[in-house]
Amino acid sequence: MQRPKGSIHTRVRRVASLLVLAVAASLPATTVTSAVADPCGPNVAYETRDGRVVCSHPDQAPPGVDLNRRPTGDELAERRYGPNKEPLEAPYSSASTVTAASANTIACVGDGSDGTRVQVIYARASNVPDRFAEVDGLLEQYAADVDYQINVSAGLSGTGLRVRYVTNSCKLDIDQVVLSADGDNSFSATRNELRAKGYNRNDRKYLVWVDAAVGICGIAELYPDDRAGAENWNNSGGMFARVDAPCWGYAEAHELLHTIGAVQDSAPHSTDAGHCRDENDTMCYKDTSGLPMISTCPTKPSWHVDCNLDDYFNAAPAPGSYLATHWNSARSIYLQDSATLPPSPKIALSAPASFYAGIPVKVTATATVPEGRTYAIGWSTSRSDCKFTAATGPASTFYCPAAATGSGQITATVVDSVGMGASATKTFTLKKPHLKRIVIAGVSRSATKIKKGSKAILYGHAVDALTKKPIAGMRVSIYYRVAGTKTWKKITTKTTNLAGKIALKVSPKKTTYYRIVTQSSTTWASDKSTGKKISVI
């Protein structure tokens, strides 16, 4: 299929392997059915519109992402750019889960509005504060990230493809829409209100960032139609993809790819529920089908589009292959032929699959970069409560606070001096012991005797009784008892640092005893130190 040529810009990106399928079409629904299997997969609802089936399947968020809390602008910026919260020119360092890049790196195609296009929208309910001015630069980057993923993945077939966004003077055109107070409650409510406002063009697909946190990660429209030709329903307009604020920067490519036909049930590695099984791939994950994943492409970045170029996307499929004879999203008229990007760097990540909350662990990354380029490695996690000691570099120390539970993801990202990047992600689980692990709490002081009104420093520590390793992020309460009395009184509560220690300045008026008490959690038992005496003379 021939597409009009257009000028391009290079760009970089990483999207976590997450996922959110969904689906719908450009015409009003006539029938809504809840299905157990056919035709959209196990436990996936579907609708019938104008005689066409369209599937609707909201999906899970990445580990550690709270779908009921809108990230702040600063949190979104750090997720995208790292701690500096601003685009950096290559070569640079980034601790972000994605690769920072210069702005305005989407393809500049034609006059920006001719032909088939992807229109992007910032939408919010009328009772949600408007923060477009704060996030519009991030939205531009998310759109460019999708463009980058598709272009780099197409480059593996010896050609390039770019997203045909609606642009204005080569800058991404973002429409701002205010919905009713209930307009963000569901995908159908948002879609119906947008259609009523005129977003129903047959030559447009709509990628909608909804500034909401109502339990949705992302959802989009997908026709079960694997016909190879341009008449495929997924090659039509009026289709919607929605990504909510908790999953901004994670789900955009996944959702847009659904609207251009990924993944059909007939694909070699299909889950029969709109996704694929062969990782690493932005469209693959364990969905409602319950089918297990297979590690076919372990060295590919998690954002890669079609792991083996055999299920839903191949810019140059071999004659007679599945994607030459069935629907191939790379044929979409919403993509633009382009020059091929240079080869991308690669990165491998080493991190433990499980560890105890509060116990720091080592993580390392090894990058392979094309000759002649410099590069930087950055670290990030899907858990806002967990931390790295070094945000950049080939190695770091990682820990979650002692009271943490559940799971999360660690991501290492490499960016080279031509602005190309890759990432690797591993999921970790915080171990839950059968019996709470024993803690040793201790306290010492900088001086055993001081003059009245003078200050001394108390030092507390918490360590694992079995391994003697320090426990980081443990809440510790400090108590005192004046000599001659029996009652212990609480001074304050502090949190242990990476070395499992706390420090507190005290200024007793009389001879006083001090001790610390560690707080119990799912992982750790409580312990209290013996009293340490500071004499006032």
Coordinates of C-alpha atoms in Angstrom, one line a residue:
M1 CA 0.0 0.0 0.0
Q2 CA 1.4 3.3 -1.1
R3 CA 1.4 6.2 1.4
P4 CA 2.3 9.8 0.8
K5 CA 5.9 10.7 1.8
G6 CA 6.6 13.4 4.4
S7 CA 9.6 14.9 6.3
I8 CA 10.4 13.2 9.6
H9 CA 12.2 13.9 12.9
T10 CA 13.9 11.4 15.1
R11 CA 12.8 10.6 18.6
V12 CA 13.2 8.3 21.5
R13 CA 11.0 6.4 23.8
R14 CA 10.3 3.6 26.2
V15 CA 7.0 2.3 27.3
A16 CA 6.6 -0.3 30.0
S17 CA 5.1 -3.6 28.9
L18 CA 1.7 -2.8 29.9
L19 CA -1.3 -3.0 28.3
V20 CA -4.8 -2.2 28.0
L21 CA -6.9 -3.6 25.3
A22 CA -10.3 -2.4 24.5
V23 CA -12.2 -1.6 21.7
A24 CA -15.2 0.0 19.9
A25 CA -16.1 1.6 16.7
S26 CA -17.3 4.7 15.0
L27 CA -21.0 4.0 15.0
P28 CA -23.5 4.0 17.9
A29 CA -24.0 0.7 19.6
T30 CA -27.2 -1.2 18.9
T31 CA -26.6 -4.3 21.1
V32 CA -24.4 -4.8 24.2
T33 CA -23.6 -8.3 25.3
S34 CA -21.4 -9.8 28.1
A35 CA -19.6 -12.8 26.7
V36 CA -17.7 -15.6 28.3
A37 CA -15.7 -16.4 25.3
D38 CA -16.8 -15.9 21.6
P39 CA -16.1 -13.6 19.9
C40 CA -13.7 -11.5 21.9
G41 CA -12.1 -14.0 24.2
P42 CA -12.8 -15.3 27.8
N43 CA -14.8 -12.8 30.0
V44 CA -14.5 -10.0 27.5
A45 CA -17.6 -7.9 26.8
Y46 CA -18.6 -7.0 23.3
E47 CA -21.0 -4.9 21.3
T48 CA -22.6 -5.3 17.9
R49 CA -22.7 -2.1 15.9
D50 CA -24.2 -1.9 12.4
G51 CA -23.7 -5.6 12.1
R52 CA -20.0 -5.5 13.2
V53 CA -18.7 -6.9 16.4
V54 CA -16.3 -4.7 18.5
C55 CA -14.7 -5.9 21.7
S56 CA -14.2 -3.9 24.9
H57 CA -11.7 -5.1 27.5
P58 CA -10.2 -2.8 30.2
D59 CA -6.8 -4.1 31.3
Q60 CA -4.6 -4.1 34.4
A61 CA -2.1 -1.4 35.3
P62 CA 1.7 -2.0 35.8
P63 CA 2.6 -3.2 39.3
G64 CA 2.6 -0.4 41.8
V65 CA 0.4 2.0 39.8
D66 CA -2.7 3.2 41.7
L67 CA -5.6 3.6 39.3
N68 CA -7.5 5.7 41.8
R69 CA -4.9 8.5 42.2
R70 CA -3.9 11.1 39.6
P71 CA -0.2 11.5 39.5
T72 CA 1.0 15.0 40.1
G73 CA 2.6 17.0 37.3
D74 CA 6.0 16.5 39.0
E75 CA 5.5 12.8 39.3
L76 CA 4.6 12.5 35.6
A77 CA 7.6 14.6 34.6
E78 CA 10.0 12.5 36.7
R79 CA 8.4 9.3 35.2
R80 CA 9.1 10.6 31.8
Y81 CA 12.3 12.6 32.1
G82 CA 14.0 11.5 35.4
P83 CA 14.7 13.7 38.4
N84 CA 15.6 16.8 36.3
K85 CA 12.0 17.0 35.1
E86 CA 13.0 18.6 31.8
P87 CA 14.0 17.4 28.3
L88 CA 17.7 16.9 28.0
E89 CA 19.9 17.0 24.9
A90 CA 21.8 13.8 24.1
P91 CA 24.1 12.6 25.4
Y92 CA 22.5 12.8 28.8
S93 CA 21.5 10.8 31.8
S94 CA 18.0 9.9 32.6
A95 CA 16.6 8.0 35.6
S96 CA 13.2 7.8 33.9
T97 CA 11.2 4.8 32.9
V98 CA 11.2 6.4 29.5
T99 CA 13.8 8.0 27.4
A100 CA 14.0 11.7 27.4
A101 CA 14.3 13.5 24.1
S102 CA 14.0 16.9 22.5
A103 CA 10.4 18.1 21.9
N104 CA 8.5 18.2 18.6
T105 CA 9.9 14.9 17.3
I106 CA 6.7 13.6 15.7
A107 CA 6.7 13.3 11.9
C108 CA 5.7 16.4 10.0
V109 CA 3.5 15.0 7.2
G110 CA 1.9 17.1 4.5
D111 CA 0.0 20.1 5.7
G112 CA -0.8 18.4 9.0
S113 CA -4.5 17.8 8.4
D114 CA -4.9 16.2 4.9
G115 CA -5.9 12.5 4.6
T116 CA -6.2 10.0 7.4
R117 CA -4.9 11.2 10.8
V118 CA -4.6 10.5 14.5
Q119 CA -6.2 13.3 16.5
V120 CA -5.0 13.6 20.1
I121 CA -7.3 15.0 22.8
Y122 CA -6.8 16.2 26.4
A123 CA -10.1 15.6 28.1
R124 CA -11.3 16.2 31.7
A125 CA -14.6 16.2 33.5
S126 CA -16.1 19.6 34.4
N127 CA -15.5 18.9 38.1
V128 CA -11.8 18.1 37.5
P129 CA -9.2 21.0 37.6
D130 CA -7.7 21.9 34.2
R131 CA -4.0 21.2 34.2
F132 CA -3.4 21.2 30.4
A133 CA -0.9 24.0 30.7
E134 CA 1.1 21.9 33.1
V135 CA 1.1 18.6 31.1
D136 CA 0.8 19.6 27.4
G137 CA 4.6 19.2 26.9
L138 CA 4.4 15.7 28.4
L139 CA 1.5 14.8 26.1
E140 CA 3.6 15.9 23.1
Q141 CA 6.3 13.5 24.3
Y142 CA 3.9 10.6 24.9
A143 CA 2.7 11.0 21.3
A144 CA 6.3 11.2 20.0
D145 CA 7.1 8.1 22.1
V146 CA 4.4 6.1 20.2
D147 CA 5.8 7.4 16.9
Y148 CA 9.3 6.3 18.0
Q149 CA 8.2 2.8 19.0
I150 CA 6.5 2.2 15.7
N151 CA 9.3 3.6 13.6
V152 CA 12.1 1.7 15.3
S153 CA 10.1 -1.6 15.1
A154 CA 9.4 -1.0 11.5
G155 CA 13.1 -0.4 10.9
L156 CA 13.8 -4.0 11.7
S157 CA 12.0 -4.8 8.5
G158 CA 14.2 -2.4 6.5
T159 CA 11.8 0.5 6.3
G160 CA 10.4 3.2 8.6
L161 CA 6.8 4.1 9.6
R162 CA 5.6 7.2 11.4
V163 CA 2.2 8.0 12.9
R164 CA 0.1 10.5 10.8
Y165 CA -0.8 12.8 13.7
V166 CA -2.9 16.0 13.2
T167 CA -0.3 18.8 13.4
N168 CA -0.3 22.6 13.2
S169 CA 2.9 24.0 11.8
C170 CA 4.6 20.6 12.4
K171 CA 3.6 20.8 16.1
L172 CA 1.2 18.2 17.6
D173 CA -2.3 19.5 17.6
I174 CA -3.9 18.7 21.0
D175 CA -7.6 19.4 21.3
Q176 CA -8.9 20.3 24.8
V177 CA -12.3 19.0 25.7
V178 CA -14.4 19.5 28.9
L179 CA -16.7 16.6 29.5
S180 CA -19.7 16.6 31.8
A181 CA -19.2 15.7 35.5
D182 CA -19.9 12.1 34.7
G183 CA -18.2 12.1 31.3
D184 CA -15.0 10.4 32.5
N185 CA -16.8 7.6 34.5
S186 CA -16.5 5.1 31.7
F187 CA -15.1 4.5 28.2
S188 CA -18.6 4.6 26.6
A189 CA -19.5 7.9 28.4
T190 CA -16.4 9.6 27.2
R191 CA -16.7 8.2 23.7
N192 CA -20.4 9.2 23.4
E193 CA -19.7 12.8 24.6
L194 CA -16.8 13.2 22.2
R195 CA -18.9 12.0 19.3
A196 CA -21.6 14.5 20.3
K197 CA -19.0 17.2 20.2
G198 CA -18.0 16.3 16.6
Y199 CA -15.2 13.8 17.1
N200 CA -16.8 11.3 14.7
R201 CA -14.8 11.8 11.4
N202 CA -14.3 8.8 9.2
D203 CA -10.7 9.8 8.5
R204 CA -9.7 10.2 12.1
K205 CA -8.7 7.9 15.0
Y206 CA -8.8 9.5 18.4
L207 CA -6.1 9.1 21.1
V208 CA -7.6 10.6 24.3
W209 CA -5.7 11.4 27.4
V210 CA -8.4 11.6 30.1
D211 CA -7.2 13.5 33.2
A212 CA -9.0 11.1 35.6
A213 CA -8.3 8.3 38.1
V214 CA -11.5 6.3 38.1
G215 CA -10.0 2.7 38.0
I216 CA -9.2 2.7 34.3
C217 CA -5.6 2.3 32.9
G218 CA -6.4 2.3 29.3
I219 CA -9.0 1.1 26.9
A220 CA -9.4 1.2 23.1
E221 CA -11.4 -0.1 20.2
L222 CA -10.6 -3.2 18.1
Y223 CA -12.5 -5.0 15.4
P224 CA -12.0 -8.8 15.1
D225 CA -11.3 -8.6 11.4
D226 CA -8.2 -10.3 10.0
R227 CA -8.8 -9.6 6.3
A228 CA -5.6 -8.5 4.6
G229 CA -6.9 -5.7 2.4
A230 CA -7.5 -2.0 2.9
E231 CA -11.2 -2.8 3.4
N232 CA -10.4 -4.1 6.9
W233 CA -12.6 -2.4 9.5
N234 CA -9.5 -1.5 11.6
N235 CA -8.4 0.6 8.6
S236 CA -11.4 2.9 9.1
G237 CA -11.8 6.0 11.2
G238 CA -14.0 7.1 14.1
M239 CA -12.2 4.7 16.5
F240 CA -11.2 5.7 20.0
A241 CA -8.3 4.9 22.4
R242 CA -8.4 6.2 26.0
V243 CA -5.5 6.4 28.5
D244 CA -6.1 7.7 32.0
A245 CA -3.7 9.8 34.1
P246 CA -2.3 6.9 36.3
C247 CA -1.1 5.2 33.1
W248 CA 0.1 8.2 31.1
G249 CA 3.5 7.4 29.6
Y250 CA 2.8 3.7 29.8
A251 CA -0.2 2.7 27.6
E252 CA -0.5 5.0 24.6
A253 CA 1.2 2.8 22.0
H254 CA -0.6 -0.3 23.3
E255 CA -4.0 1.4 22.9
L256 CA -3.4 3.1 19.6
L257 CA -2.1 -0.2 18.1
H258 CA -5.5 -1.8 19.1
T259 CA -7.3 0.8 17.0
I260 CA -5.2 -0.2 14.0
G261 CA -5.9 -3.9 14.4
A262 CA -3.6 -5.5 16.9
V263 CA -3.9 -8.3 17.8
Q264 CA -6.2 -10.6 15.8
D265 CA -7.3 -14.0 17.1
S266 CA -5.8 -15.8 14.1
A267 CA -2.3 -14.5 14.8
P268 CA 0.3 -17.2 15.5
H269 CA 0.8 -16.1 19.2
S270 CA -2.6 -14.7 19.9
T271 CA -4.3 -15.0 23.3
D272 CA -7.7 -15.0 21.5
A273 CA -8.4 -11.9 23.7
G274 CA -6.7 -9.1 21.7
H275 CA -3.1 -9.7 22.8
C276 CA -0.1 -11.8 22.1
R277 CA 1.9 -14.3 24.2
D278 CA 5.5 -14.0 23.0
E279 CA 7.4 -11.4 25.1
N280 CA 9.0 -8.9 25.1
D281 CA 6.3 -7.0 23.3
T282 CA 4.1 -4.0 24.0
M283 CA 1.0 -5.9 23.0
C284 CA 1.8 -9.1 25.0
Y285 CA 0.7 -9.9 28.5
K286 CA -1.3 -12.4 30.5
D287 CA -4.8 -11.2 29.9
T288 CA -8.3 -12.6 30.6
S289 CA -7.5 -15.7 28.6
G290 CA -5.2 -16.9 31.4
L291 CA -2.7 -18.2 28.8
P292 CA 0.9 -18.2 30.0
M293 CA 3.5 -16.0 28.4
I294 CA 6.5 -17.4 26.5
S295 CA 9.9 -15.7 26.4
T296 CA 10.6 -15.6 22.7
C297 CA 12.4 -12.3 22.5
P298 CA 14.1 -11.7 25.9
T299 CA 16.6 -9.3 24.6
K300 CA 14.0 -7.0 22.9
P301 CA 12.9 -3.9 24.9
S302 CA 9.5 -4.2 26.6
W303 CA 8.1 -1.5 24.3
H304 CA 8.9 -3.4 21.1
V305 CA 6.1 -3.6 18.5
D306 CA 5.6 -7.3 17.5
C307 CA 8.4 -9.3 19.1
N308 CA 9.1 -11.6 16.1
L309 CA 7.3 -9.4 13.5
D310 CA 4.9 -12.3 12.9
D311 CA 1.7 -11.5 14.8
Y312 CA 0.4 -8.0 14.0
F313 CA 3.1 -5.7 12.6
N314 CA 5.7 -6.2 9.9
A315 CA 6.6 -3.5 7.4
A316 CA 7.9 -6.0 4.9
P317 CA 6.4 -9.5 5.6
A318 CA 7.7 -12.5 3.6
P319 CA 5.5 -13.6 0.8
G320 CA 3.0 -16.3 2.0
S321 CA 3.6 -15.5 5.7
Y322 CA 0.8 -14.8 8.1
L323 CA 1.1 -11.0 7.9
A324 CA 1.3 -11.1 4.1
T325 CA -2.0 -13.0 3.9
H326 CA -3.9 -11.5 7.0
W327 CA -4.4 -8.1 8.5
N328 CA -1.0 -6.4 9.1
S329 CA -1.2 -3.2 11.2
A330 CA 1.9 -1.9 9.4
R331 CA -0.4 -1.5 6.4
S332 CA -2.6 1.0 8.2
I333 CA -3.4 4.2 6.3
Y334 CA -2.9 6.0 9.6
L335 CA 0.9 5.3 9.3
Q336 CA 3.4 7.1 7.0
D337 CA 6.3 5.7 5.1
S338 CA 9.6 7.1 6.3
A339 CA 13.3 6.7 6.2
T340 CA 14.7 4.0 8.5
L341 CA 16.2 4.9 11.8
P342 CA 19.7 3.8 12.7
P343 CA 20.1 0.7 14.8
S344 CA 19.1 1.1 18.5
P345 CA 21.2 0.3 21.5
K346 CA 20.3 -2.7 23.6
I347 CA 20.3 -3.2 27.4
A348 CA 20.2 -6.2 29.7
L349 CA 19.0 -5.9 33.3
S350 CA 20.1 -8.0 36.3
A351 CA 17.8 -7.7 39.4
P352 CA 16.5 -10.1 42.0
A353 CA 13.0 -11.5 41.4
S354 CA 12.1 -11.3 45.1
F355 CA 13.5 -9.8 48.3
Y356 CA 12.4 -8.6 51.7
A357 CA 11.0 -5.1 52.1
G358 CA 13.7 -3.0 53.8
I359 CA 16.7 -5.0 52.6
P360 CA 18.7 -3.1 49.9
V361 CA 19.6 -5.2 46.8
K362 CA 22.0 -4.6 44.0
V363 CA 20.8 -4.0 40.4
T364 CA 23.0 -3.9 37.4
A365 CA 22.6 -3.2 33.7
T366 CA 24.8 -3.9 30.6
A367 CA 24.4 -1.8 27.5
T368 CA 25.4 -2.7 24.0
V369 CA 25.6 0.5 21.8
P370 CA 26.5 0.9 18.1
E371 CA 30.1 1.9 17.5
G372 CA 31.0 5.5 17.8
R373 CA 28.2 6.5 20.2
T374 CA 28.4 7.5 23.9
Y375 CA 25.5 6.5 26.2
A376 CA 24.0 6.9 29.6
I377 CA 22.0 4.4 31.8
G378 CA 19.1 5.5 34.0
W379 CA 17.0 3.7 36.6
S380 CA 13.3 3.9 37.5
T381 CA 10.6 1.9 39.3
S382 CA 6.8 1.7 39.1
R383 CA 6.7 2.0 42.9
S384 CA 6.8 5.6 44.2
D385 CA 7.7 4.4 47.7
C386 CA 10.8 2.5 46.6
K387 CA 14.1 4.1 45.8
F388 CA 17.5 3.9 44.1
T389 CA 20.7 5.1 45.7
A390 CA 21.9 6.2 42.3
A391 CA 19.5 7.3 39.5
T392 CA 22.1 6.8 36.8
G393 CA 25.0 4.5 36.0
P394 CA 25.5 0.8 35.2
A395 CA 24.8 -0.3 38.8
S396 CA 22.7 0.9 41.7
T397 CA 21.2 -0.2 45.0
F398 CA 17.4 -0.5 45.3
Y399 CA 15.1 -0.9 48.3
C400 CA 11.5 -0.6 49.3
P401 CA 10.6 0.6 52.8
A402 CA 10.2 -2.0 55.5
A403 CA 6.4 -1.8 55.7
A404 CA 6.0 -2.2 51.9
T405 CA 4.2 -5.2 50.4
G406 CA 3.2 -6.5 47.0
S407 CA 5.2 -6.2 43.8
G408 CA 6.6 -3.7 41.4
Q409 CA 8.9 -3.2 38.4
I410 CA 12.5 -2.1 38.0
T411 CA 13.5 -0.5 34.6
A412 CA 16.9 0.3 33.3
T413 CA 17.0 2.6 30.3
V414 CA 20.0 3.3 28.0
V415 CA 20.1 6.4 25.7
D416 CA 22.9 7.0 23.3
S417 CA 24.3 10.2 21.8
V418 CA 22.1 10.1 18.7
G419 CA 19.0 10.1 20.9
M420 CA 18.1 6.4 20.5
G421 CA 17.2 4.3 23.5
A422 CA 16.2 1.0 24.8
S423 CA 15.0 -0.3 28.1
A424 CA 14.7 -3.5 30.1
T425 CA 12.1 -4.2 32.8
K426 CA 11.9 -6.8 35.5
T427 CA 9.0 -7.5 37.9
F428 CA 9.9 -8.1 41.6
T429 CA 7.9 -9.4 44.5
L430 CA 8.4 -8.4 48.1
K431 CA 8.7 -11.7 50.0
K432 CA 6.2 -12.4 52.9
P433 CA 7.9 -14.7 55.5
H434 CA 5.9 -17.4 57.2
L435 CA 6.9 -15.9 60.5
K436 CA 7.9 -12.3 60.9
R437 CA 11.6 -11.8 60.7
I438 CA 13.3 -10.8 64.0
V439 CA 14.7 -7.3 64.3
I440 CA 17.5 -6.1 66.5
A441 CA 17.0 -2.5 67.6
G442 CA 19.9 -0.6 69.1
V443 CA 20.6 2.9 70.3
S444 CA 23.9 4.8 71.1
R445 CA 24.7 8.4 72.0
S446 CA 27.4 10.9 71.1
A447 CA 28.0 11.7 74.8
T448 CA 27.3 9.9 78.0
K449 CA 27.6 13.1 80.1
I450 CA 26.6 16.6 79.2
K451 CA 26.0 19.9 80.9
K452 CA 22.5 21.1 81.5
G453 CA 21.2 22.8 78.3
S454 CA 23.8 21.1 76.1
K455 CA 23.0 18.8 73.2
A456 CA 23.8 15.2 72.4
I457 CA 23.0 13.1 69.4
L458 CA 21.2 9.8 69.7
Y459 CA 21.9 7.2 67.1
G460 CA 19.4 4.3 66.5
H461 CA 19.7 1.4 64.2
A462 CA 17.6 -1.6 63.1
V463 CA 19.1 -4.8 61.6
D464 CA 17.9 -8.2 60.5
A465 CA 18.7 -10.5 63.4
L466 CA 19.6 -13.4 61.2
T467 CA 21.7 -11.7 58.5
K468 CA 22.8 -8.6 60.4
K469 CA 21.9 -6.6 57.3
P470 CA 20.6 -3.1 57.9
I471 CA 16.8 -2.5 57.5
A472 CA 16.1 0.6 55.4
G473 CA 12.8 2.6 55.5
M474 CA 11.7 1.2 58.9
R475 CA 9.7 3.4 61.2
V476 CA 11.4 3.8 64.5
S477 CA 9.9 5.6 67.6
I478 CA 12.2 7.2 70.1
Y479 CA 11.3 7.2 73.8
Y480 CA 12.8 8.8 77.0
R481 CA 12.6 8.2 80.7
V482 CA 13.9 10.7 83.3
A483 CA 16.0 9.1 85.9
G484 CA 14.0 8.4 89.1
T485 CA 10.7 7.8 87.1
K486 CA 9.2 4.7 85.6
T487 CA 7.3 6.1 82.7
W488 CA 8.6 6.0 79.1
K489 CA 7.4 8.9 77.0
K490 CA 7.5 9.1 73.2
I491 CA 9.6 11.9 71.6
T492 CA 9.1 11.3 67.9
T493 CA 9.1 8.8 65.1
K494 CA 11.7 8.7 62.3
T495 CA 12.5 6.4 59.4
T496 CA 15.8 4.5 59.0
N497 CA 18.1 5.4 56.1
L498 CA 19.8 3.0 53.7
A499 CA 22.2 2.0 56.5
G500 CA 19.3 1.2 58.8
K501 CA 20.1 4.2 61.0
I502 CA 18.4 7.3 62.5
A503 CA 19.9 10.3 64.3
L504 CA 18.2 12.7 66.7
K505 CA 19.5 15.7 68.7
V506 CA 18.4 15.8 72.3
S507 CA 18.9 18.3 75.1
P508 CA 17.9 16.7 78.5
K509 CA 17.5 18.9 81.5
K510 CA 18.0 16.0 83.9
T511 CA 19.7 12.6 83.6
T512 CA 17.7 10.7 81.1
Y513 CA 17.4 7.2 79.5
Y514 CA 16.6 6.8 75.8
R515 CA 15.6 3.8 73.8
I516 CA 14.0 3.1 70.3
V517 CA 11.2 0.8 69.3
T518 CA 10.8 -0.5 65.8
Q519 CA 7.3 -0.8 64.3
S520 CA 5.9 -4.1 63.3
S521 CA 5.0 -4.8 59.7
T522 CA 4.0 -7.8 57.5
T523 CA 7.7 -8.6 57.1
W524 CA 9.3 -7.5 60.4
A525 CA 8.5 -8.1 64.1
S526 CA 8.9 -5.2 66.5
D527 CA 11.8 -4.8 68.9
K528 CA 13.0 -2.3 71.4
S529 CA 16.5 -1.4 72.6
T530 CA 17.7 -1.2 76.1
G531 CA 17.8 2.2 77.6
K532 CA 20.9 4.4 77.1
K533 CA 21.7 6.9 79.8
I534 CA 22.8 10.5 79.3
S535 CA 23.9 12.1 82.6
V536 CA 23.3 15.8 83.1
I537 CA 26.0 17.4 85.3

